[in-house]
Amino acid sequence: MKRIIPMWIAIIGGFAMMLSSFVPLAESAGEMFADVFNVVAAIAFVLGAGSLAKQHLEKLSRRDAGWGYSIITLGSFLITLFIGLLKIGIHPNPSFPQAAYSGSNDAEGSAWSWIYEYMITPLTSTMFALLAFFVASAAFRAFRAKNTEAILLLVTAFIVLLGRTFAGVVLTGWFPDWASGLRLENLSIYVMQVFNTAGNRAIMIGIALGVAATGLRILFGIDRSWLGGGDA
Amino acid sequence: MSGGNVNSTNASARPWFERLDRVDRRWIFLLMFLAVSGPILWIGVTGKTLPEAPTLAARAVFQEINQLPARSLVLISFDYDPASAGELQPMATSLVRQCAAKNLRMVFIALWPLGSQVAQQTIQDVIRDDYPALKEGDDFVNMGYQAGNEAVMKLLLTDFAKAFPKDSRGEATSNIPILKDVKMVSQFPLLISVSAGYPGSKEWVQYVISAYNEKMNFVTGCTGVSAPQLYPYFPQQIAGLLGAIKGAAEYESMVNESLAVDGVATAPKYLQAQRRMGPQLVAHLLMVGLIIVGNVIFFARKRRGAA
Amino acid sequence: MTRQAKTWLIIGAVFVALIVVRGMIGQGLGRVYVKRTDVTVTLPDAAAAGAPSASANESINVSPSAASTQVTGAPSSGTTSATSASTISWQEWKQVPPLEFIAAQKANPAQTEIALSWPRTIGLWLAAFFTLAIFSFLYADNPFYKIAESLVVGVSAAYWGVIGFWDTLVPKMFGALTPGLVKSLVQPSLVAPERLQQISMVFALILGVMMLWRLLPRGGWISAWPLAFIVGVTAGLKIVSHVESDLMAQAAATMKPLVVSVTDASGATNMWDSWWASVANVLLVTGVICCLTYFFFSVEHKGVVGGAARVGIWYLMITFGASFGFTVMGRIALLAARVEFLFDDWLWLIDPNHFRGL
């Protein structure tokens, strides 16, 4: 029971989506399933938020190492949730003043926008920016021309790094027209449109075949590993 | 870190390449910070930017928008959040600016939860500030975010209003003048995605453009991480491609040139990408230098080992 | 005191000293100014009189104006207020460059239209603190970084949850299941839902509740049903799209002529361009075939197949090299944006946007 019903849900959902691409009659079924999927995806956000709260509450109750940081996580989580769900500081939309919650959370000057501007933006973007430092350190320590393959990788990286900045123009811009194809900026385009395209295209074709094979195995009920263990 | 607990006597006895190899990585971090901050200060003070020569992929983006007749509908998807705004915001700004200047009707959507807010900010910075004659609902509309990733795209193929039932102001889609005659996504002659990953440019190609390749054109601006993976789609499925900040700078320079007015300097907010190419240049040179030094150490050690 | 703590103390002291010095030079640093706009909205007749007026009052009580967070520094109140039985008014505050404040002060020192925003100024300093806290990880892991990290997790999770609720669940699910409530409280323009949509949203609600069951200690298997729905629908969507765009279309795009003739504007063949275009096509076709050969493990990689596979590896290495170059480019751009924030918005060391007229 615990495995058969989910398996059939997956089969029906999957075939409905597949057929909706080819059979006009199945189009509305595909539309309905997609609509339900979108709502379930939004509920998944709620599940994600709930899981996070649960995990940190458990950590807090067990007094695990670093439980103090769980208080910060939970506190910021609850405050953001409170401000966002109740639309704190949001006045109604001037077009619909009679509806108390018609205003958008995104209104400039709102508490929600404050969180976006002064918390989400600096925190997430600096987290991403941090990688610039680590990639520099990794390049210094790990990028060694040990064999032909590594040399190819290195040379390509050089061409792209120099060719996609003004350095390429300075270094090779003086090449005569008949050798313009060897200018770094042109070489970097050539690398991207020929070698990179060939490599990535082959990877894409491989992935597409893999996705199709795995998808069909799921839809025909051959692959049930995603259901996990338990009795059938 | 690596150099922190090295005995000083032993350290001085080591050959130069060993000492260089064990250099504390925080020195490399500092070099990177200086490589980026130096040019920012210099460009910030002098206001000078480096010249750009647009590549074929960037020219194609400009051309695709430029060739559309006035009042054409354009669907612009903001598939990124503030974490990637450093790379993508200059592209988004220039794309919206060119569309606004061409008097195209813009419909903004977002497949990333924070994309709607980024779109709102771009609308404010470009349309409301510089094209105040454009009216929300008639000339542009922000439909906000919808959850579901590919399933939203799937829904857009057959029923736009079902995928996006209201705009960010709370107006029902059926009441919005700009969308009055829009039933499905194929009615947009041009789709633009500014994308930081999943869901984004790749998924638009897979789920929408593949289905409507003849009816719709697609141009995209994407992060450096995802650009190489999108090249196989260019130019058959993606008509124009802006890869990373370099693509943004090339495109920005084209838009600025096309909208230049004699005697009037381009507003500084439209030079963001070109300004960012300064730190890019120095940091790239640093990266190349670090790789070369790393290899000099490698070969010196190899030679010593062989001897 | 440990060596690390001492280093931190010195770095911190030098930094604070530099900021204090910076604050005393020129126009100072790190301030945000806002401009006030008064908004007055007339309530519909029905709302002004009788039953629906409850919602109008609620809008005043439940939703204190956004401007209320901005009143400090401005003498007049920014909260929403009912000016008469049929109108409500509030104040909105739009951020303006410091240059506008300076100009307004020059014209009329008593003006209150443009004022310093304390909440946003504090926010700006907090944003700078968060930026530095995360950068501090480069020196060593430390409590400031951990605090910032904890905040990212907490705020992001709630942020996504709230957006999912207001943008998708309210208009789609609650709009279909409780249209009256959504119409009166959130979206008066809501279109009456069709019966089929209501049925599908009942399914969505059931699946959603089953999914949330995962949070309970018992009956975790119940969440396998919505998971099955997600897996099935995703598989159905992906099979078609991947085969169409990443297999068929890519195979078609690789079927290129190996000899290309490029003509110039006058119609004459350009030998060099033709040569390079032909070479590009040959290299592209060869590359795709060789890479696919490398991925093909049903035949032993020996002889011709082995040679092709080796060439395939070379192509893949070039591909990875290009990806590395582009990744570096992307990360540096993000770093540049953060440094710009510190130097421009916070420290006012540079003024690329001419916000302060430097």
JSON list of N, CA and C in Angstrom, two decimals, chain B residues 246-291:
[
{"chain": "B", "resi": 246, "resn": "LYS", "atom": "N", "xyz": [31.16, 40.72, -18.63]},
{"chain": "B", "resi": 246, "resn": "LYS", "atom": "CA", "xyz": [31.72, 41.16, -19.90]},
{"chain": "B", "resi": 246, "resn": "LYS", "atom": "C", "xyz": [30.59, 41.33, -20.94]},
{"chain": "B", "resi": 247, "resn": "GLY", "atom": "N", "xyz": [29.70, 40.34, -20.99]},
{"chain": "B", "resi": 247, "resn": "GLY", "atom": "CA", "xyz": [28.54, 40.44, -21.88]},
{"chain": "B", "resi": 247, "resn": "GLY", "atom": "C", "xyz": [27.71, 41.66, -21.53]},
{"chain": "B", "resi": 248, "resn": "ALA", "atom": "N", "xyz": [27.55, 41.89, -20.22]},
{"chain": "B", "resi": 248, "resn": "ALA", "atom": "CA", "xyz": [26.76, 43.04, -19.76]},
{"chain": "B", "resi": 248, "resn": "ALA", "atom": "C", "xyz": [27.41, 44.35, -20.21]},
{"chain": "B", "resi": 249, "resn": "ALA", "atom": "N", "xyz": [28.74, 44.42, -20.09]},
{"chain": "B", "resi": 249, "resn": "ALA", "atom": "CA", "xyz": [29.45, 45.65, -20.46]},
{"chain": "B", "resi": 249, "resn": "ALA", "atom": "C", "xyz": [29.36, 45.90, -21.97]},
{"chain": "B", "resi": 250, "resn": "GLU", "atom": "N", "xyz": [29.48, 44.85, -22.75]},
{"chain": "B", "resi": 250, "resn": "GLU", "atom": "CA", "xyz": [29.39, 45.01, -24.21]},
{"chain": "B", "resi": 250, "resn": "GLU", "atom": "C", "xyz": [28.01, 45.52, -24.61]},
{"chain": "B", "resi": 251, "resn": "TYR", "atom": "N", "xyz": [26.99, 44.88, -24.03]},
{"chain": "B", "resi": 251, "resn": "TYR", "atom": "CA", "xyz": [25.63, 45.25, -24.38]},
{"chain": "B", "resi": 251, "resn": "TYR", "atom": "C", "xyz": [25.30, 46.66, -23.88]},
{"chain": "B", "resi": 252, "resn": "GLU", "atom": "N", "xyz": [25.75, 46.95, -22.67]},
{"chain": "B", "resi": 252, "resn": "GLU", "atom": "CA", "xyz": [25.52, 48.27, -22.08]},
{"chain": "B", "resi": 252, "resn": "GLU", "atom": "C", "xyz": [26.11, 49.36, -22.99]},
{"chain": "B", "resi": 253, "resn": "SER", "atom": "N", "xyz": [27.31, 49.12, -23.50]},
{"chain": "B", "resi": 253, "resn": "SER", "atom": "CA", "xyz": [27.94, 50.13, -24.35]},
{"chain": "B", "resi": 253, "resn": "SER", "atom": "C", "xyz": [27.15, 50.32, -25.64]},
{"chain": "B", "resi": 254, "resn": "MET", "atom": "N", "xyz": [26.58, 49.23, -26.16]},
{"chain": "B", "resi": 254, "resn": "MET", "atom": "CA", "xyz": [25.77, 49.36, -27.38]},
{"chain": "B", "resi": 254, "resn": "MET", "atom": "C", "xyz": [24.49, 50.15, -27.13]},
{"chain": "B", "resi": 255, "resn": "VAL", "atom": "N", "xyz": [23.84, 49.84, -26.03]},
{"chain": "B", "resi": 255, "resn": "VAL", "atom": "CA", "xyz": [22.59, 50.56, -25.71]},
{"chain": "B", "resi": 255, "resn": "VAL", "atom": "C", "xyz": [22.90, 52.04, -25.47]},
{"chain": "B", "resi": 256, "resn": "ASN", "atom": "N", "xyz": [23.96, 52.30, -24.73]},
{"chain": "B", "resi": 256, "resn": "ASN", "atom": "CA", "xyz": [24.34, 53.70, -24.46]},
{"chain": "B", "resi": 256, "resn": "ASN", "atom": "C", "xyz": [24.62, 54.44, -25.76]},
{"chain": "B", "resi": 257, "resn": "GLU", "atom": "N", "xyz": [25.33, 53.77, -26.65]},
{"chain": "B", "resi": 257, "resn": "GLU", "atom": "CA", "xyz": [25.68, 54.41, -27.93]},
{"chain": "B", "resi": 257, "resn": "GLU", "atom": "C", "xyz": [24.43, 54.69, -28.75]},
{"chain": "B", "resi": 258, "resn": "SER", "atom": "N", "xyz": [23.51, 53.74, -28.74]},
{"chain": "B", "resi": 258, "resn": "SER", "atom": "CA", "xyz": [22.30, 53.92, -29.56]},
{"chain": "B", "resi": 258, "resn": "SER", "atom": "C", "xyz": [21.40, 55.01, -29.00]},
{"chain": "B", "resi": 259, "resn": "LEU", "atom": "N", "xyz": [21.46, 55.24, -27.69]},
{"chain": "B", "resi": 259, "resn": "LEU", "atom": "CA", "xyz": [20.57, 56.24, -27.07]},
{"chain": "B", "resi": 259, "resn": "LEU", "atom": "C", "xyz": [21.30, 57.54, -26.73]},
{"chain": "B", "resi": 260, "resn": "ALA", "atom": "N", "xyz": [22.54, 57.62, -27.19]},
{"chain": "B", "resi": 260, "resn": "ALA", "atom": "CA", "xyz": [23.33, 58.82, -26.85]},
{"chain": "B", "resi": 260, "resn": "ALA", "atom": "C", "xyz": [22.73, 60.07, -27.49]},
{"chain": "B", "resi": 261, "resn": "VAL", "atom": "N", "xyz": [22.73, 61.13, -26.72]},
{"chain": "B", "resi": 261, "resn": "VAL", "atom": "CA", "xyz": [22.27, 62.42, -27.23]},
{"chain": "B", "resi": 261, "resn": "VAL", "atom": "C", "xyz": [23.50, 63.33, -27.25]},
{"chain": "B", "resi": 262, "resn": "ASP", "atom": "N", "xyz": [23.67, 64.03, -28.36]},
{"chain": "B", "resi": 262, "resn": "ASP", "atom": "CA", "xyz": [24.84, 64.90, -28.50]},
{"chain": "B", "resi": 262, "resn": "ASP", "atom": "C", "xyz": [24.94, 65.89, -27.34]},
{"chain": "B", "resi": 263, "resn": "GLY", "atom": "N", "xyz": [26.10, 65.93, -26.74]},
{"chain": "B", "resi": 263, "resn": "GLY", "atom": "CA", "xyz": [26.34, 66.91, -25.67]},
{"chain": "B", "resi": 263, "resn": "GLY", "atom": "C", "xyz": [25.83, 66.50, -24.32]},
{"chain": "B", "resi": 264, "resn": "VAL", "atom": "N", "xyz": [25.12, 65.36, -24.24]},
{"chain": "B", "resi": 264, "resn": "VAL", "atom": "CA", "xyz": [24.59, 64.92, -22.94]},
{"chain": "B", "resi": 264, "resn": "VAL", "atom": "C", "xyz": [25.32, 63.63, -22.55]},
{"chain": "B", "resi": 265, "resn": "ALA", "atom": "N", "xyz": [25.95, 63.67, -21.40]},
{"chain": "B", "resi": 265, "resn": "ALA", "atom": "CA", "xyz": [26.69, 62.48, -20.95]},
{"chain": "B", "resi": 265, "resn": "ALA", "atom": "C", "xyz": [25.72, 61.39, -20.51]},
{"chain": "B", "resi": 266, "resn": "THR", "atom": "N", "xyz": [26.10, 60.14, -20.73]},
{"chain": "B", "resi": 266, "resn": "THR", "atom": "CA", "xyz": [25.25, 59.02, -20.29]},
{"chain": "B", "resi": 266, "resn": "THR", "atom": "C", "xyz": [25.16, 59.03, -18.77]},
{"chain": "B", "resi": 267, "resn": "ALA", "atom": "N", "xyz": [23.94, 58.81, -18.27]},
{"chain": "B", "resi": 267, "resn": "ALA", "atom": "CA", "xyz": [23.76, 58.79, -16.80]},
{"chain": "B", "resi": 267, "resn": "ALA", "atom": "C", "xyz": [24.66, 57.72, -16.20]},
{"chain": "B", "resi": 268, "resn": "PRO", "atom": "N", "xyz": [25.33, 58.04, -15.09]},
{"chain": "B", "resi": 268, "resn": "PRO", "atom": "CA", "xyz": [26.28, 57.07, -14.50]},
{"chain": "B", "resi": 268, "resn": "PRO", "atom": "C", "xyz": [25.66, 55.72, -14.16]},
{"chain": "B", "resi": 269, "resn": "LYS", "atom": "N", "xyz": [24.36, 55.71, -13.86]},
{"chain": "B", "resi": 269, "resn": "LYS", "atom": "CA", "xyz": [23.76, 54.42, -13.49]},
{"chain": "B", "resi": 269, "resn": "LYS", "atom": "C", "xyz": [23.71, 53.45, -14.68]},
{"chain": "B", "resi": 270, "resn": "TYR", "atom": "N", "xyz": [23.88, 54.00, -15.89]},
{"chain": "B", "resi": 270, "resn": "TYR", "atom": "CA", "xyz": [23.90, 53.13, -17.08]},
{"chain": "B", "resi": 270, "resn": "TYR", "atom": "C", "xyz": [25.32, 52.76, -17.48]},
{"chain": "B", "resi": 271, "resn": "LEU", "atom": "N", "xyz": [26.28, 52.96, -16.59]},
{"chain": "B", "resi": 271, "resn": "LEU", "atom": "CA", "xyz": [27.67, 52.60, -16.89]},
{"chain": "B", "resi": 271, "resn": "LEU", "atom": "C", "xyz": [28.20, 51.57, -15.89]},
{"chain": "B", "resi": 272, "resn": "GLN", "atom": "N", "xyz": [27.27, 50.98, -15.16]},
{"chain": "B", "resi": 272, "resn": "GLN", "atom": "CA", "xyz": [27.64, 50.08, -14.07]},
{"chain": "B", "resi": 272, "resn": "GLN", "atom": "C", "xyz": [28.54, 48.93, -14.53]},
{"chain": "B", "resi": 273, "resn": "ALA", "atom": "N", "xyz": [28.14, 48.27, -15.62]},
{"chain": "B", "resi": 273, "resn": "ALA", "atom": "CA", "xyz": [28.91, 47.09, -16.08]},
{"chain": "B", "resi": 273, "resn": "ALA", "atom": "C", "xyz": [30.28, 47.52, -16.59]},
{"chain": "B", "resi": 274, "resn": "GLN", "atom": "N", "xyz": [30.32, 48.63, -17.33]},
{"chain": "B", "resi": 274, "resn": "GLN", "atom": "CA", "xyz": [31.60, 49.08, -17.87]},
{"chain": "B", "resi": 274, "resn": "GLN", "atom": "C", "xyz": [32.55, 49.49, -16.75]},
{"chain": "B", "resi": 275, "resn": "ARG", "atom": "N", "xyz": [31.99, 50.07, -15.69]},
{"chain": "B", "resi": 275, "resn": "ARG", "atom": "CA", "xyz": [32.84, 50.41, -14.54]},
{"chain": "B", "resi": 275, "resn": "ARG", "atom": "C", "xyz": [33.41, 49.15, -13.91]},
{"chain": "B", "resi": 276, "resn": "ARG", "atom": "N", "xyz": [32.59, 48.11, -13.88]},
{"chain": "B", "resi": 276, "resn": "ARG", "atom": "CA", "xyz": [33.01, 46.88, -13.21]},
{"chain": "B", "resi": 276, "resn": "ARG", "atom": "C", "xyz": [34.06, 46.11, -14.01]},
{"chain": "B", "resi": 277, "resn": "MET", "atom": "N", "xyz": [34.28, 46.48, -15.26]},
{"chain": "B", "resi": 277, "resn": "MET", "atom": "CA", "xyz": [35.31, 45.79, -16.06]},
{"chain": "B", "resi": 277, "resn": "MET", "atom": "C", "xyz": [36.71, 46.19, -15.63]},
{"chain": "B", "resi": 278, "resn": "GLY", "atom": "N", "xyz": [36.84, 47.29, -14.91]},
{"chain": "B", "resi": 278, "resn": "GLY", "atom": "CA", "xyz": [38.15, 47.72, -14.40]},
{"chain": "B", "resi": 278, "resn": "GLY", "atom": "C", "xyz": [38.70, 46.72, -13.38]},
{"chain": "B", "resi": 279, "resn": "PRO", "atom": "N", "xyz": [37.96, 46.52, -12.25]},
{"chain": "B", "resi": 279, "resn": "PRO", "atom": "CA", "xyz": [38.42, 45.51, -11.29]},
{"chain": "B", "resi": 279, "resn": "PRO", "atom": "C", "xyz": [38.54, 44.13, -11.92]},
{"chain": "B", "resi": 280, "resn": "GLN", "atom": "N", "xyz": [37.69, 43.88, -12.89]},
{"chain": "B", "resi": 280, "resn": "GLN", "atom": "CA", "xyz": [37.73, 42.59, -13.58]},
{"chain": "B", "resi": 280, "resn": "GLN", "atom": "C", "xyz": [39.10, 42.38, -14.24]},
{"chain": "B", "resi": 281, "resn": "LEU", "atom": "N", "xyz": [39.55, 43.42, -14.92]},
{"chain": "B", "resi": 281, "resn": "LEU", "atom": "CA", "xyz": [40.84, 43.34, -15.63]},
{"chain": "B", "resi": 281, "resn": "LEU", "atom": "C", "xyz": [41.98, 43.02, -14.65]},
{"chain": "B", "resi": 282, "resn": "VAL", "atom": "N", "xyz": [42.08, 43.79, -13.60]},
{"chain": "B", "resi": 282, "resn": "VAL", "atom": "CA", "xyz": [43.21, 43.61, -12.68]},
{"chain": "B", "resi": 282, "resn": "VAL", "atom": "C", "xyz": [43.11, 42.26, -11.97]},
{"chain": "B", "resi": 283, "resn": "ALA", "atom": "N", "xyz": [41.89, 41.89, -11.57]},
{"chain": "B", "resi": 283, "resn": "ALA", "atom": "CA", "xyz": [41.73, 40.60, -10.86]},
{"chain": "B", "resi": 283, "resn": "ALA", "atom": "C", "xyz": [42.04, 39.42, -11.79]},
{"chain": "B", "resi": 284, "resn": "HIS", "atom": "N", "xyz": [41.68, 39.54, -13.07]},
{"chain": "B", "resi": 284, "resn": "HIS", "atom": "CA", "xyz": [42.02, 38.47, -14.02]},
{"chain": "B", "resi": 284, "resn": "HIS", "atom": "C", "xyz": [43.54, 38.35, -14.17]},
{"chain": "B", "resi": 285, "resn": "LEU", "atom": "N", "xyz": [44.19, 39.50, -14.24]},
{"chain": "B", "resi": 285, "resn": "LEU", "atom": "CA", "xyz": [45.66, 39.47, -14.35]},
{"chain": "B", "resi": 285, "resn": "LEU", "atom": "C", "xyz": [46.27, 38.82, -13.11]},
{"chain": "B", "resi": 286, "resn": "LEU", "atom": "N", "xyz": [45.67, 39.13, -11.95]},
{"chain": "B", "resi": 286, "resn": "LEU", "atom": "CA", "xyz": [46.17, 38.52, -10.72]},
{"chain": "B", "resi": 286, "resn": "LEU", "atom": "C", "xyz": [45.99, 37.00, -10.77]},
{"chain": "B", "resi": 287, "resn": "MET", "atom": "N", "xyz": [44.83, 36.57, -11.24]},
{"chain": "B", "resi": 287, "resn": "MET", "atom": "CA", "xyz": [44.57, 35.12, -11.35]},
{"chain": "B", "resi": 287, "resn": "MET", "atom": "C", "xyz": [45.60, 34.45, -12.24]},
{"chain": "B", "resi": 288, "resn": "VAL", "atom": "N", "xyz": [45.86, 35.08, -13.40]},
{"chain": "B", "resi": 288, "resn": "VAL", "atom": "CA", "xyz": [46.85, 34.52, -14.33]},
{"chain": "B", "resi": 288, "resn": "VAL", "atom": "C", "xyz": [48.22, 34.49, -13.65]},
{"chain": "B", "resi": 289, "resn": "GLY", "atom": "N", "xyz": [48.56, 35.55, -12.96]},
{"chain": "B", "resi": 289, "resn": "GLY", "atom": "CA", "xyz": [49.83, 35.62, -12.25]},
{"chain": "B", "resi": 289, "resn": "GLY", "atom": "C", "xyz": [49.94, 34.53, -11.18]},
{"chain": "B", "resi": 290, "resn": "LEU", "atom": "N", "xyz": [48.88, 34.34, -10.43]},
{"chain": "B", "resi": 290, "resn": "LEU", "atom": "CA", "xyz": [48.88, 33.31, -9.37]},
{"chain": "B", "resi": 290, "resn": "LEU", "atom": "C", "xyz": [49.08, 31.92, -9.97]},
{"chain": "B", "resi": 291, "resn": "ILE", "atom": "N", "xyz": [48.41, 31.66, -11.09]},
{"chain": "B", "resi": 291, "resn": "ILE", "atom": "CA", "xyz": [48.54, 30.34, -11.72]},
{"chain": "B", "resi": 291, "resn": "ILE", "atom": "C", "xyz": [49.98, 30.16, -12.22]}
]
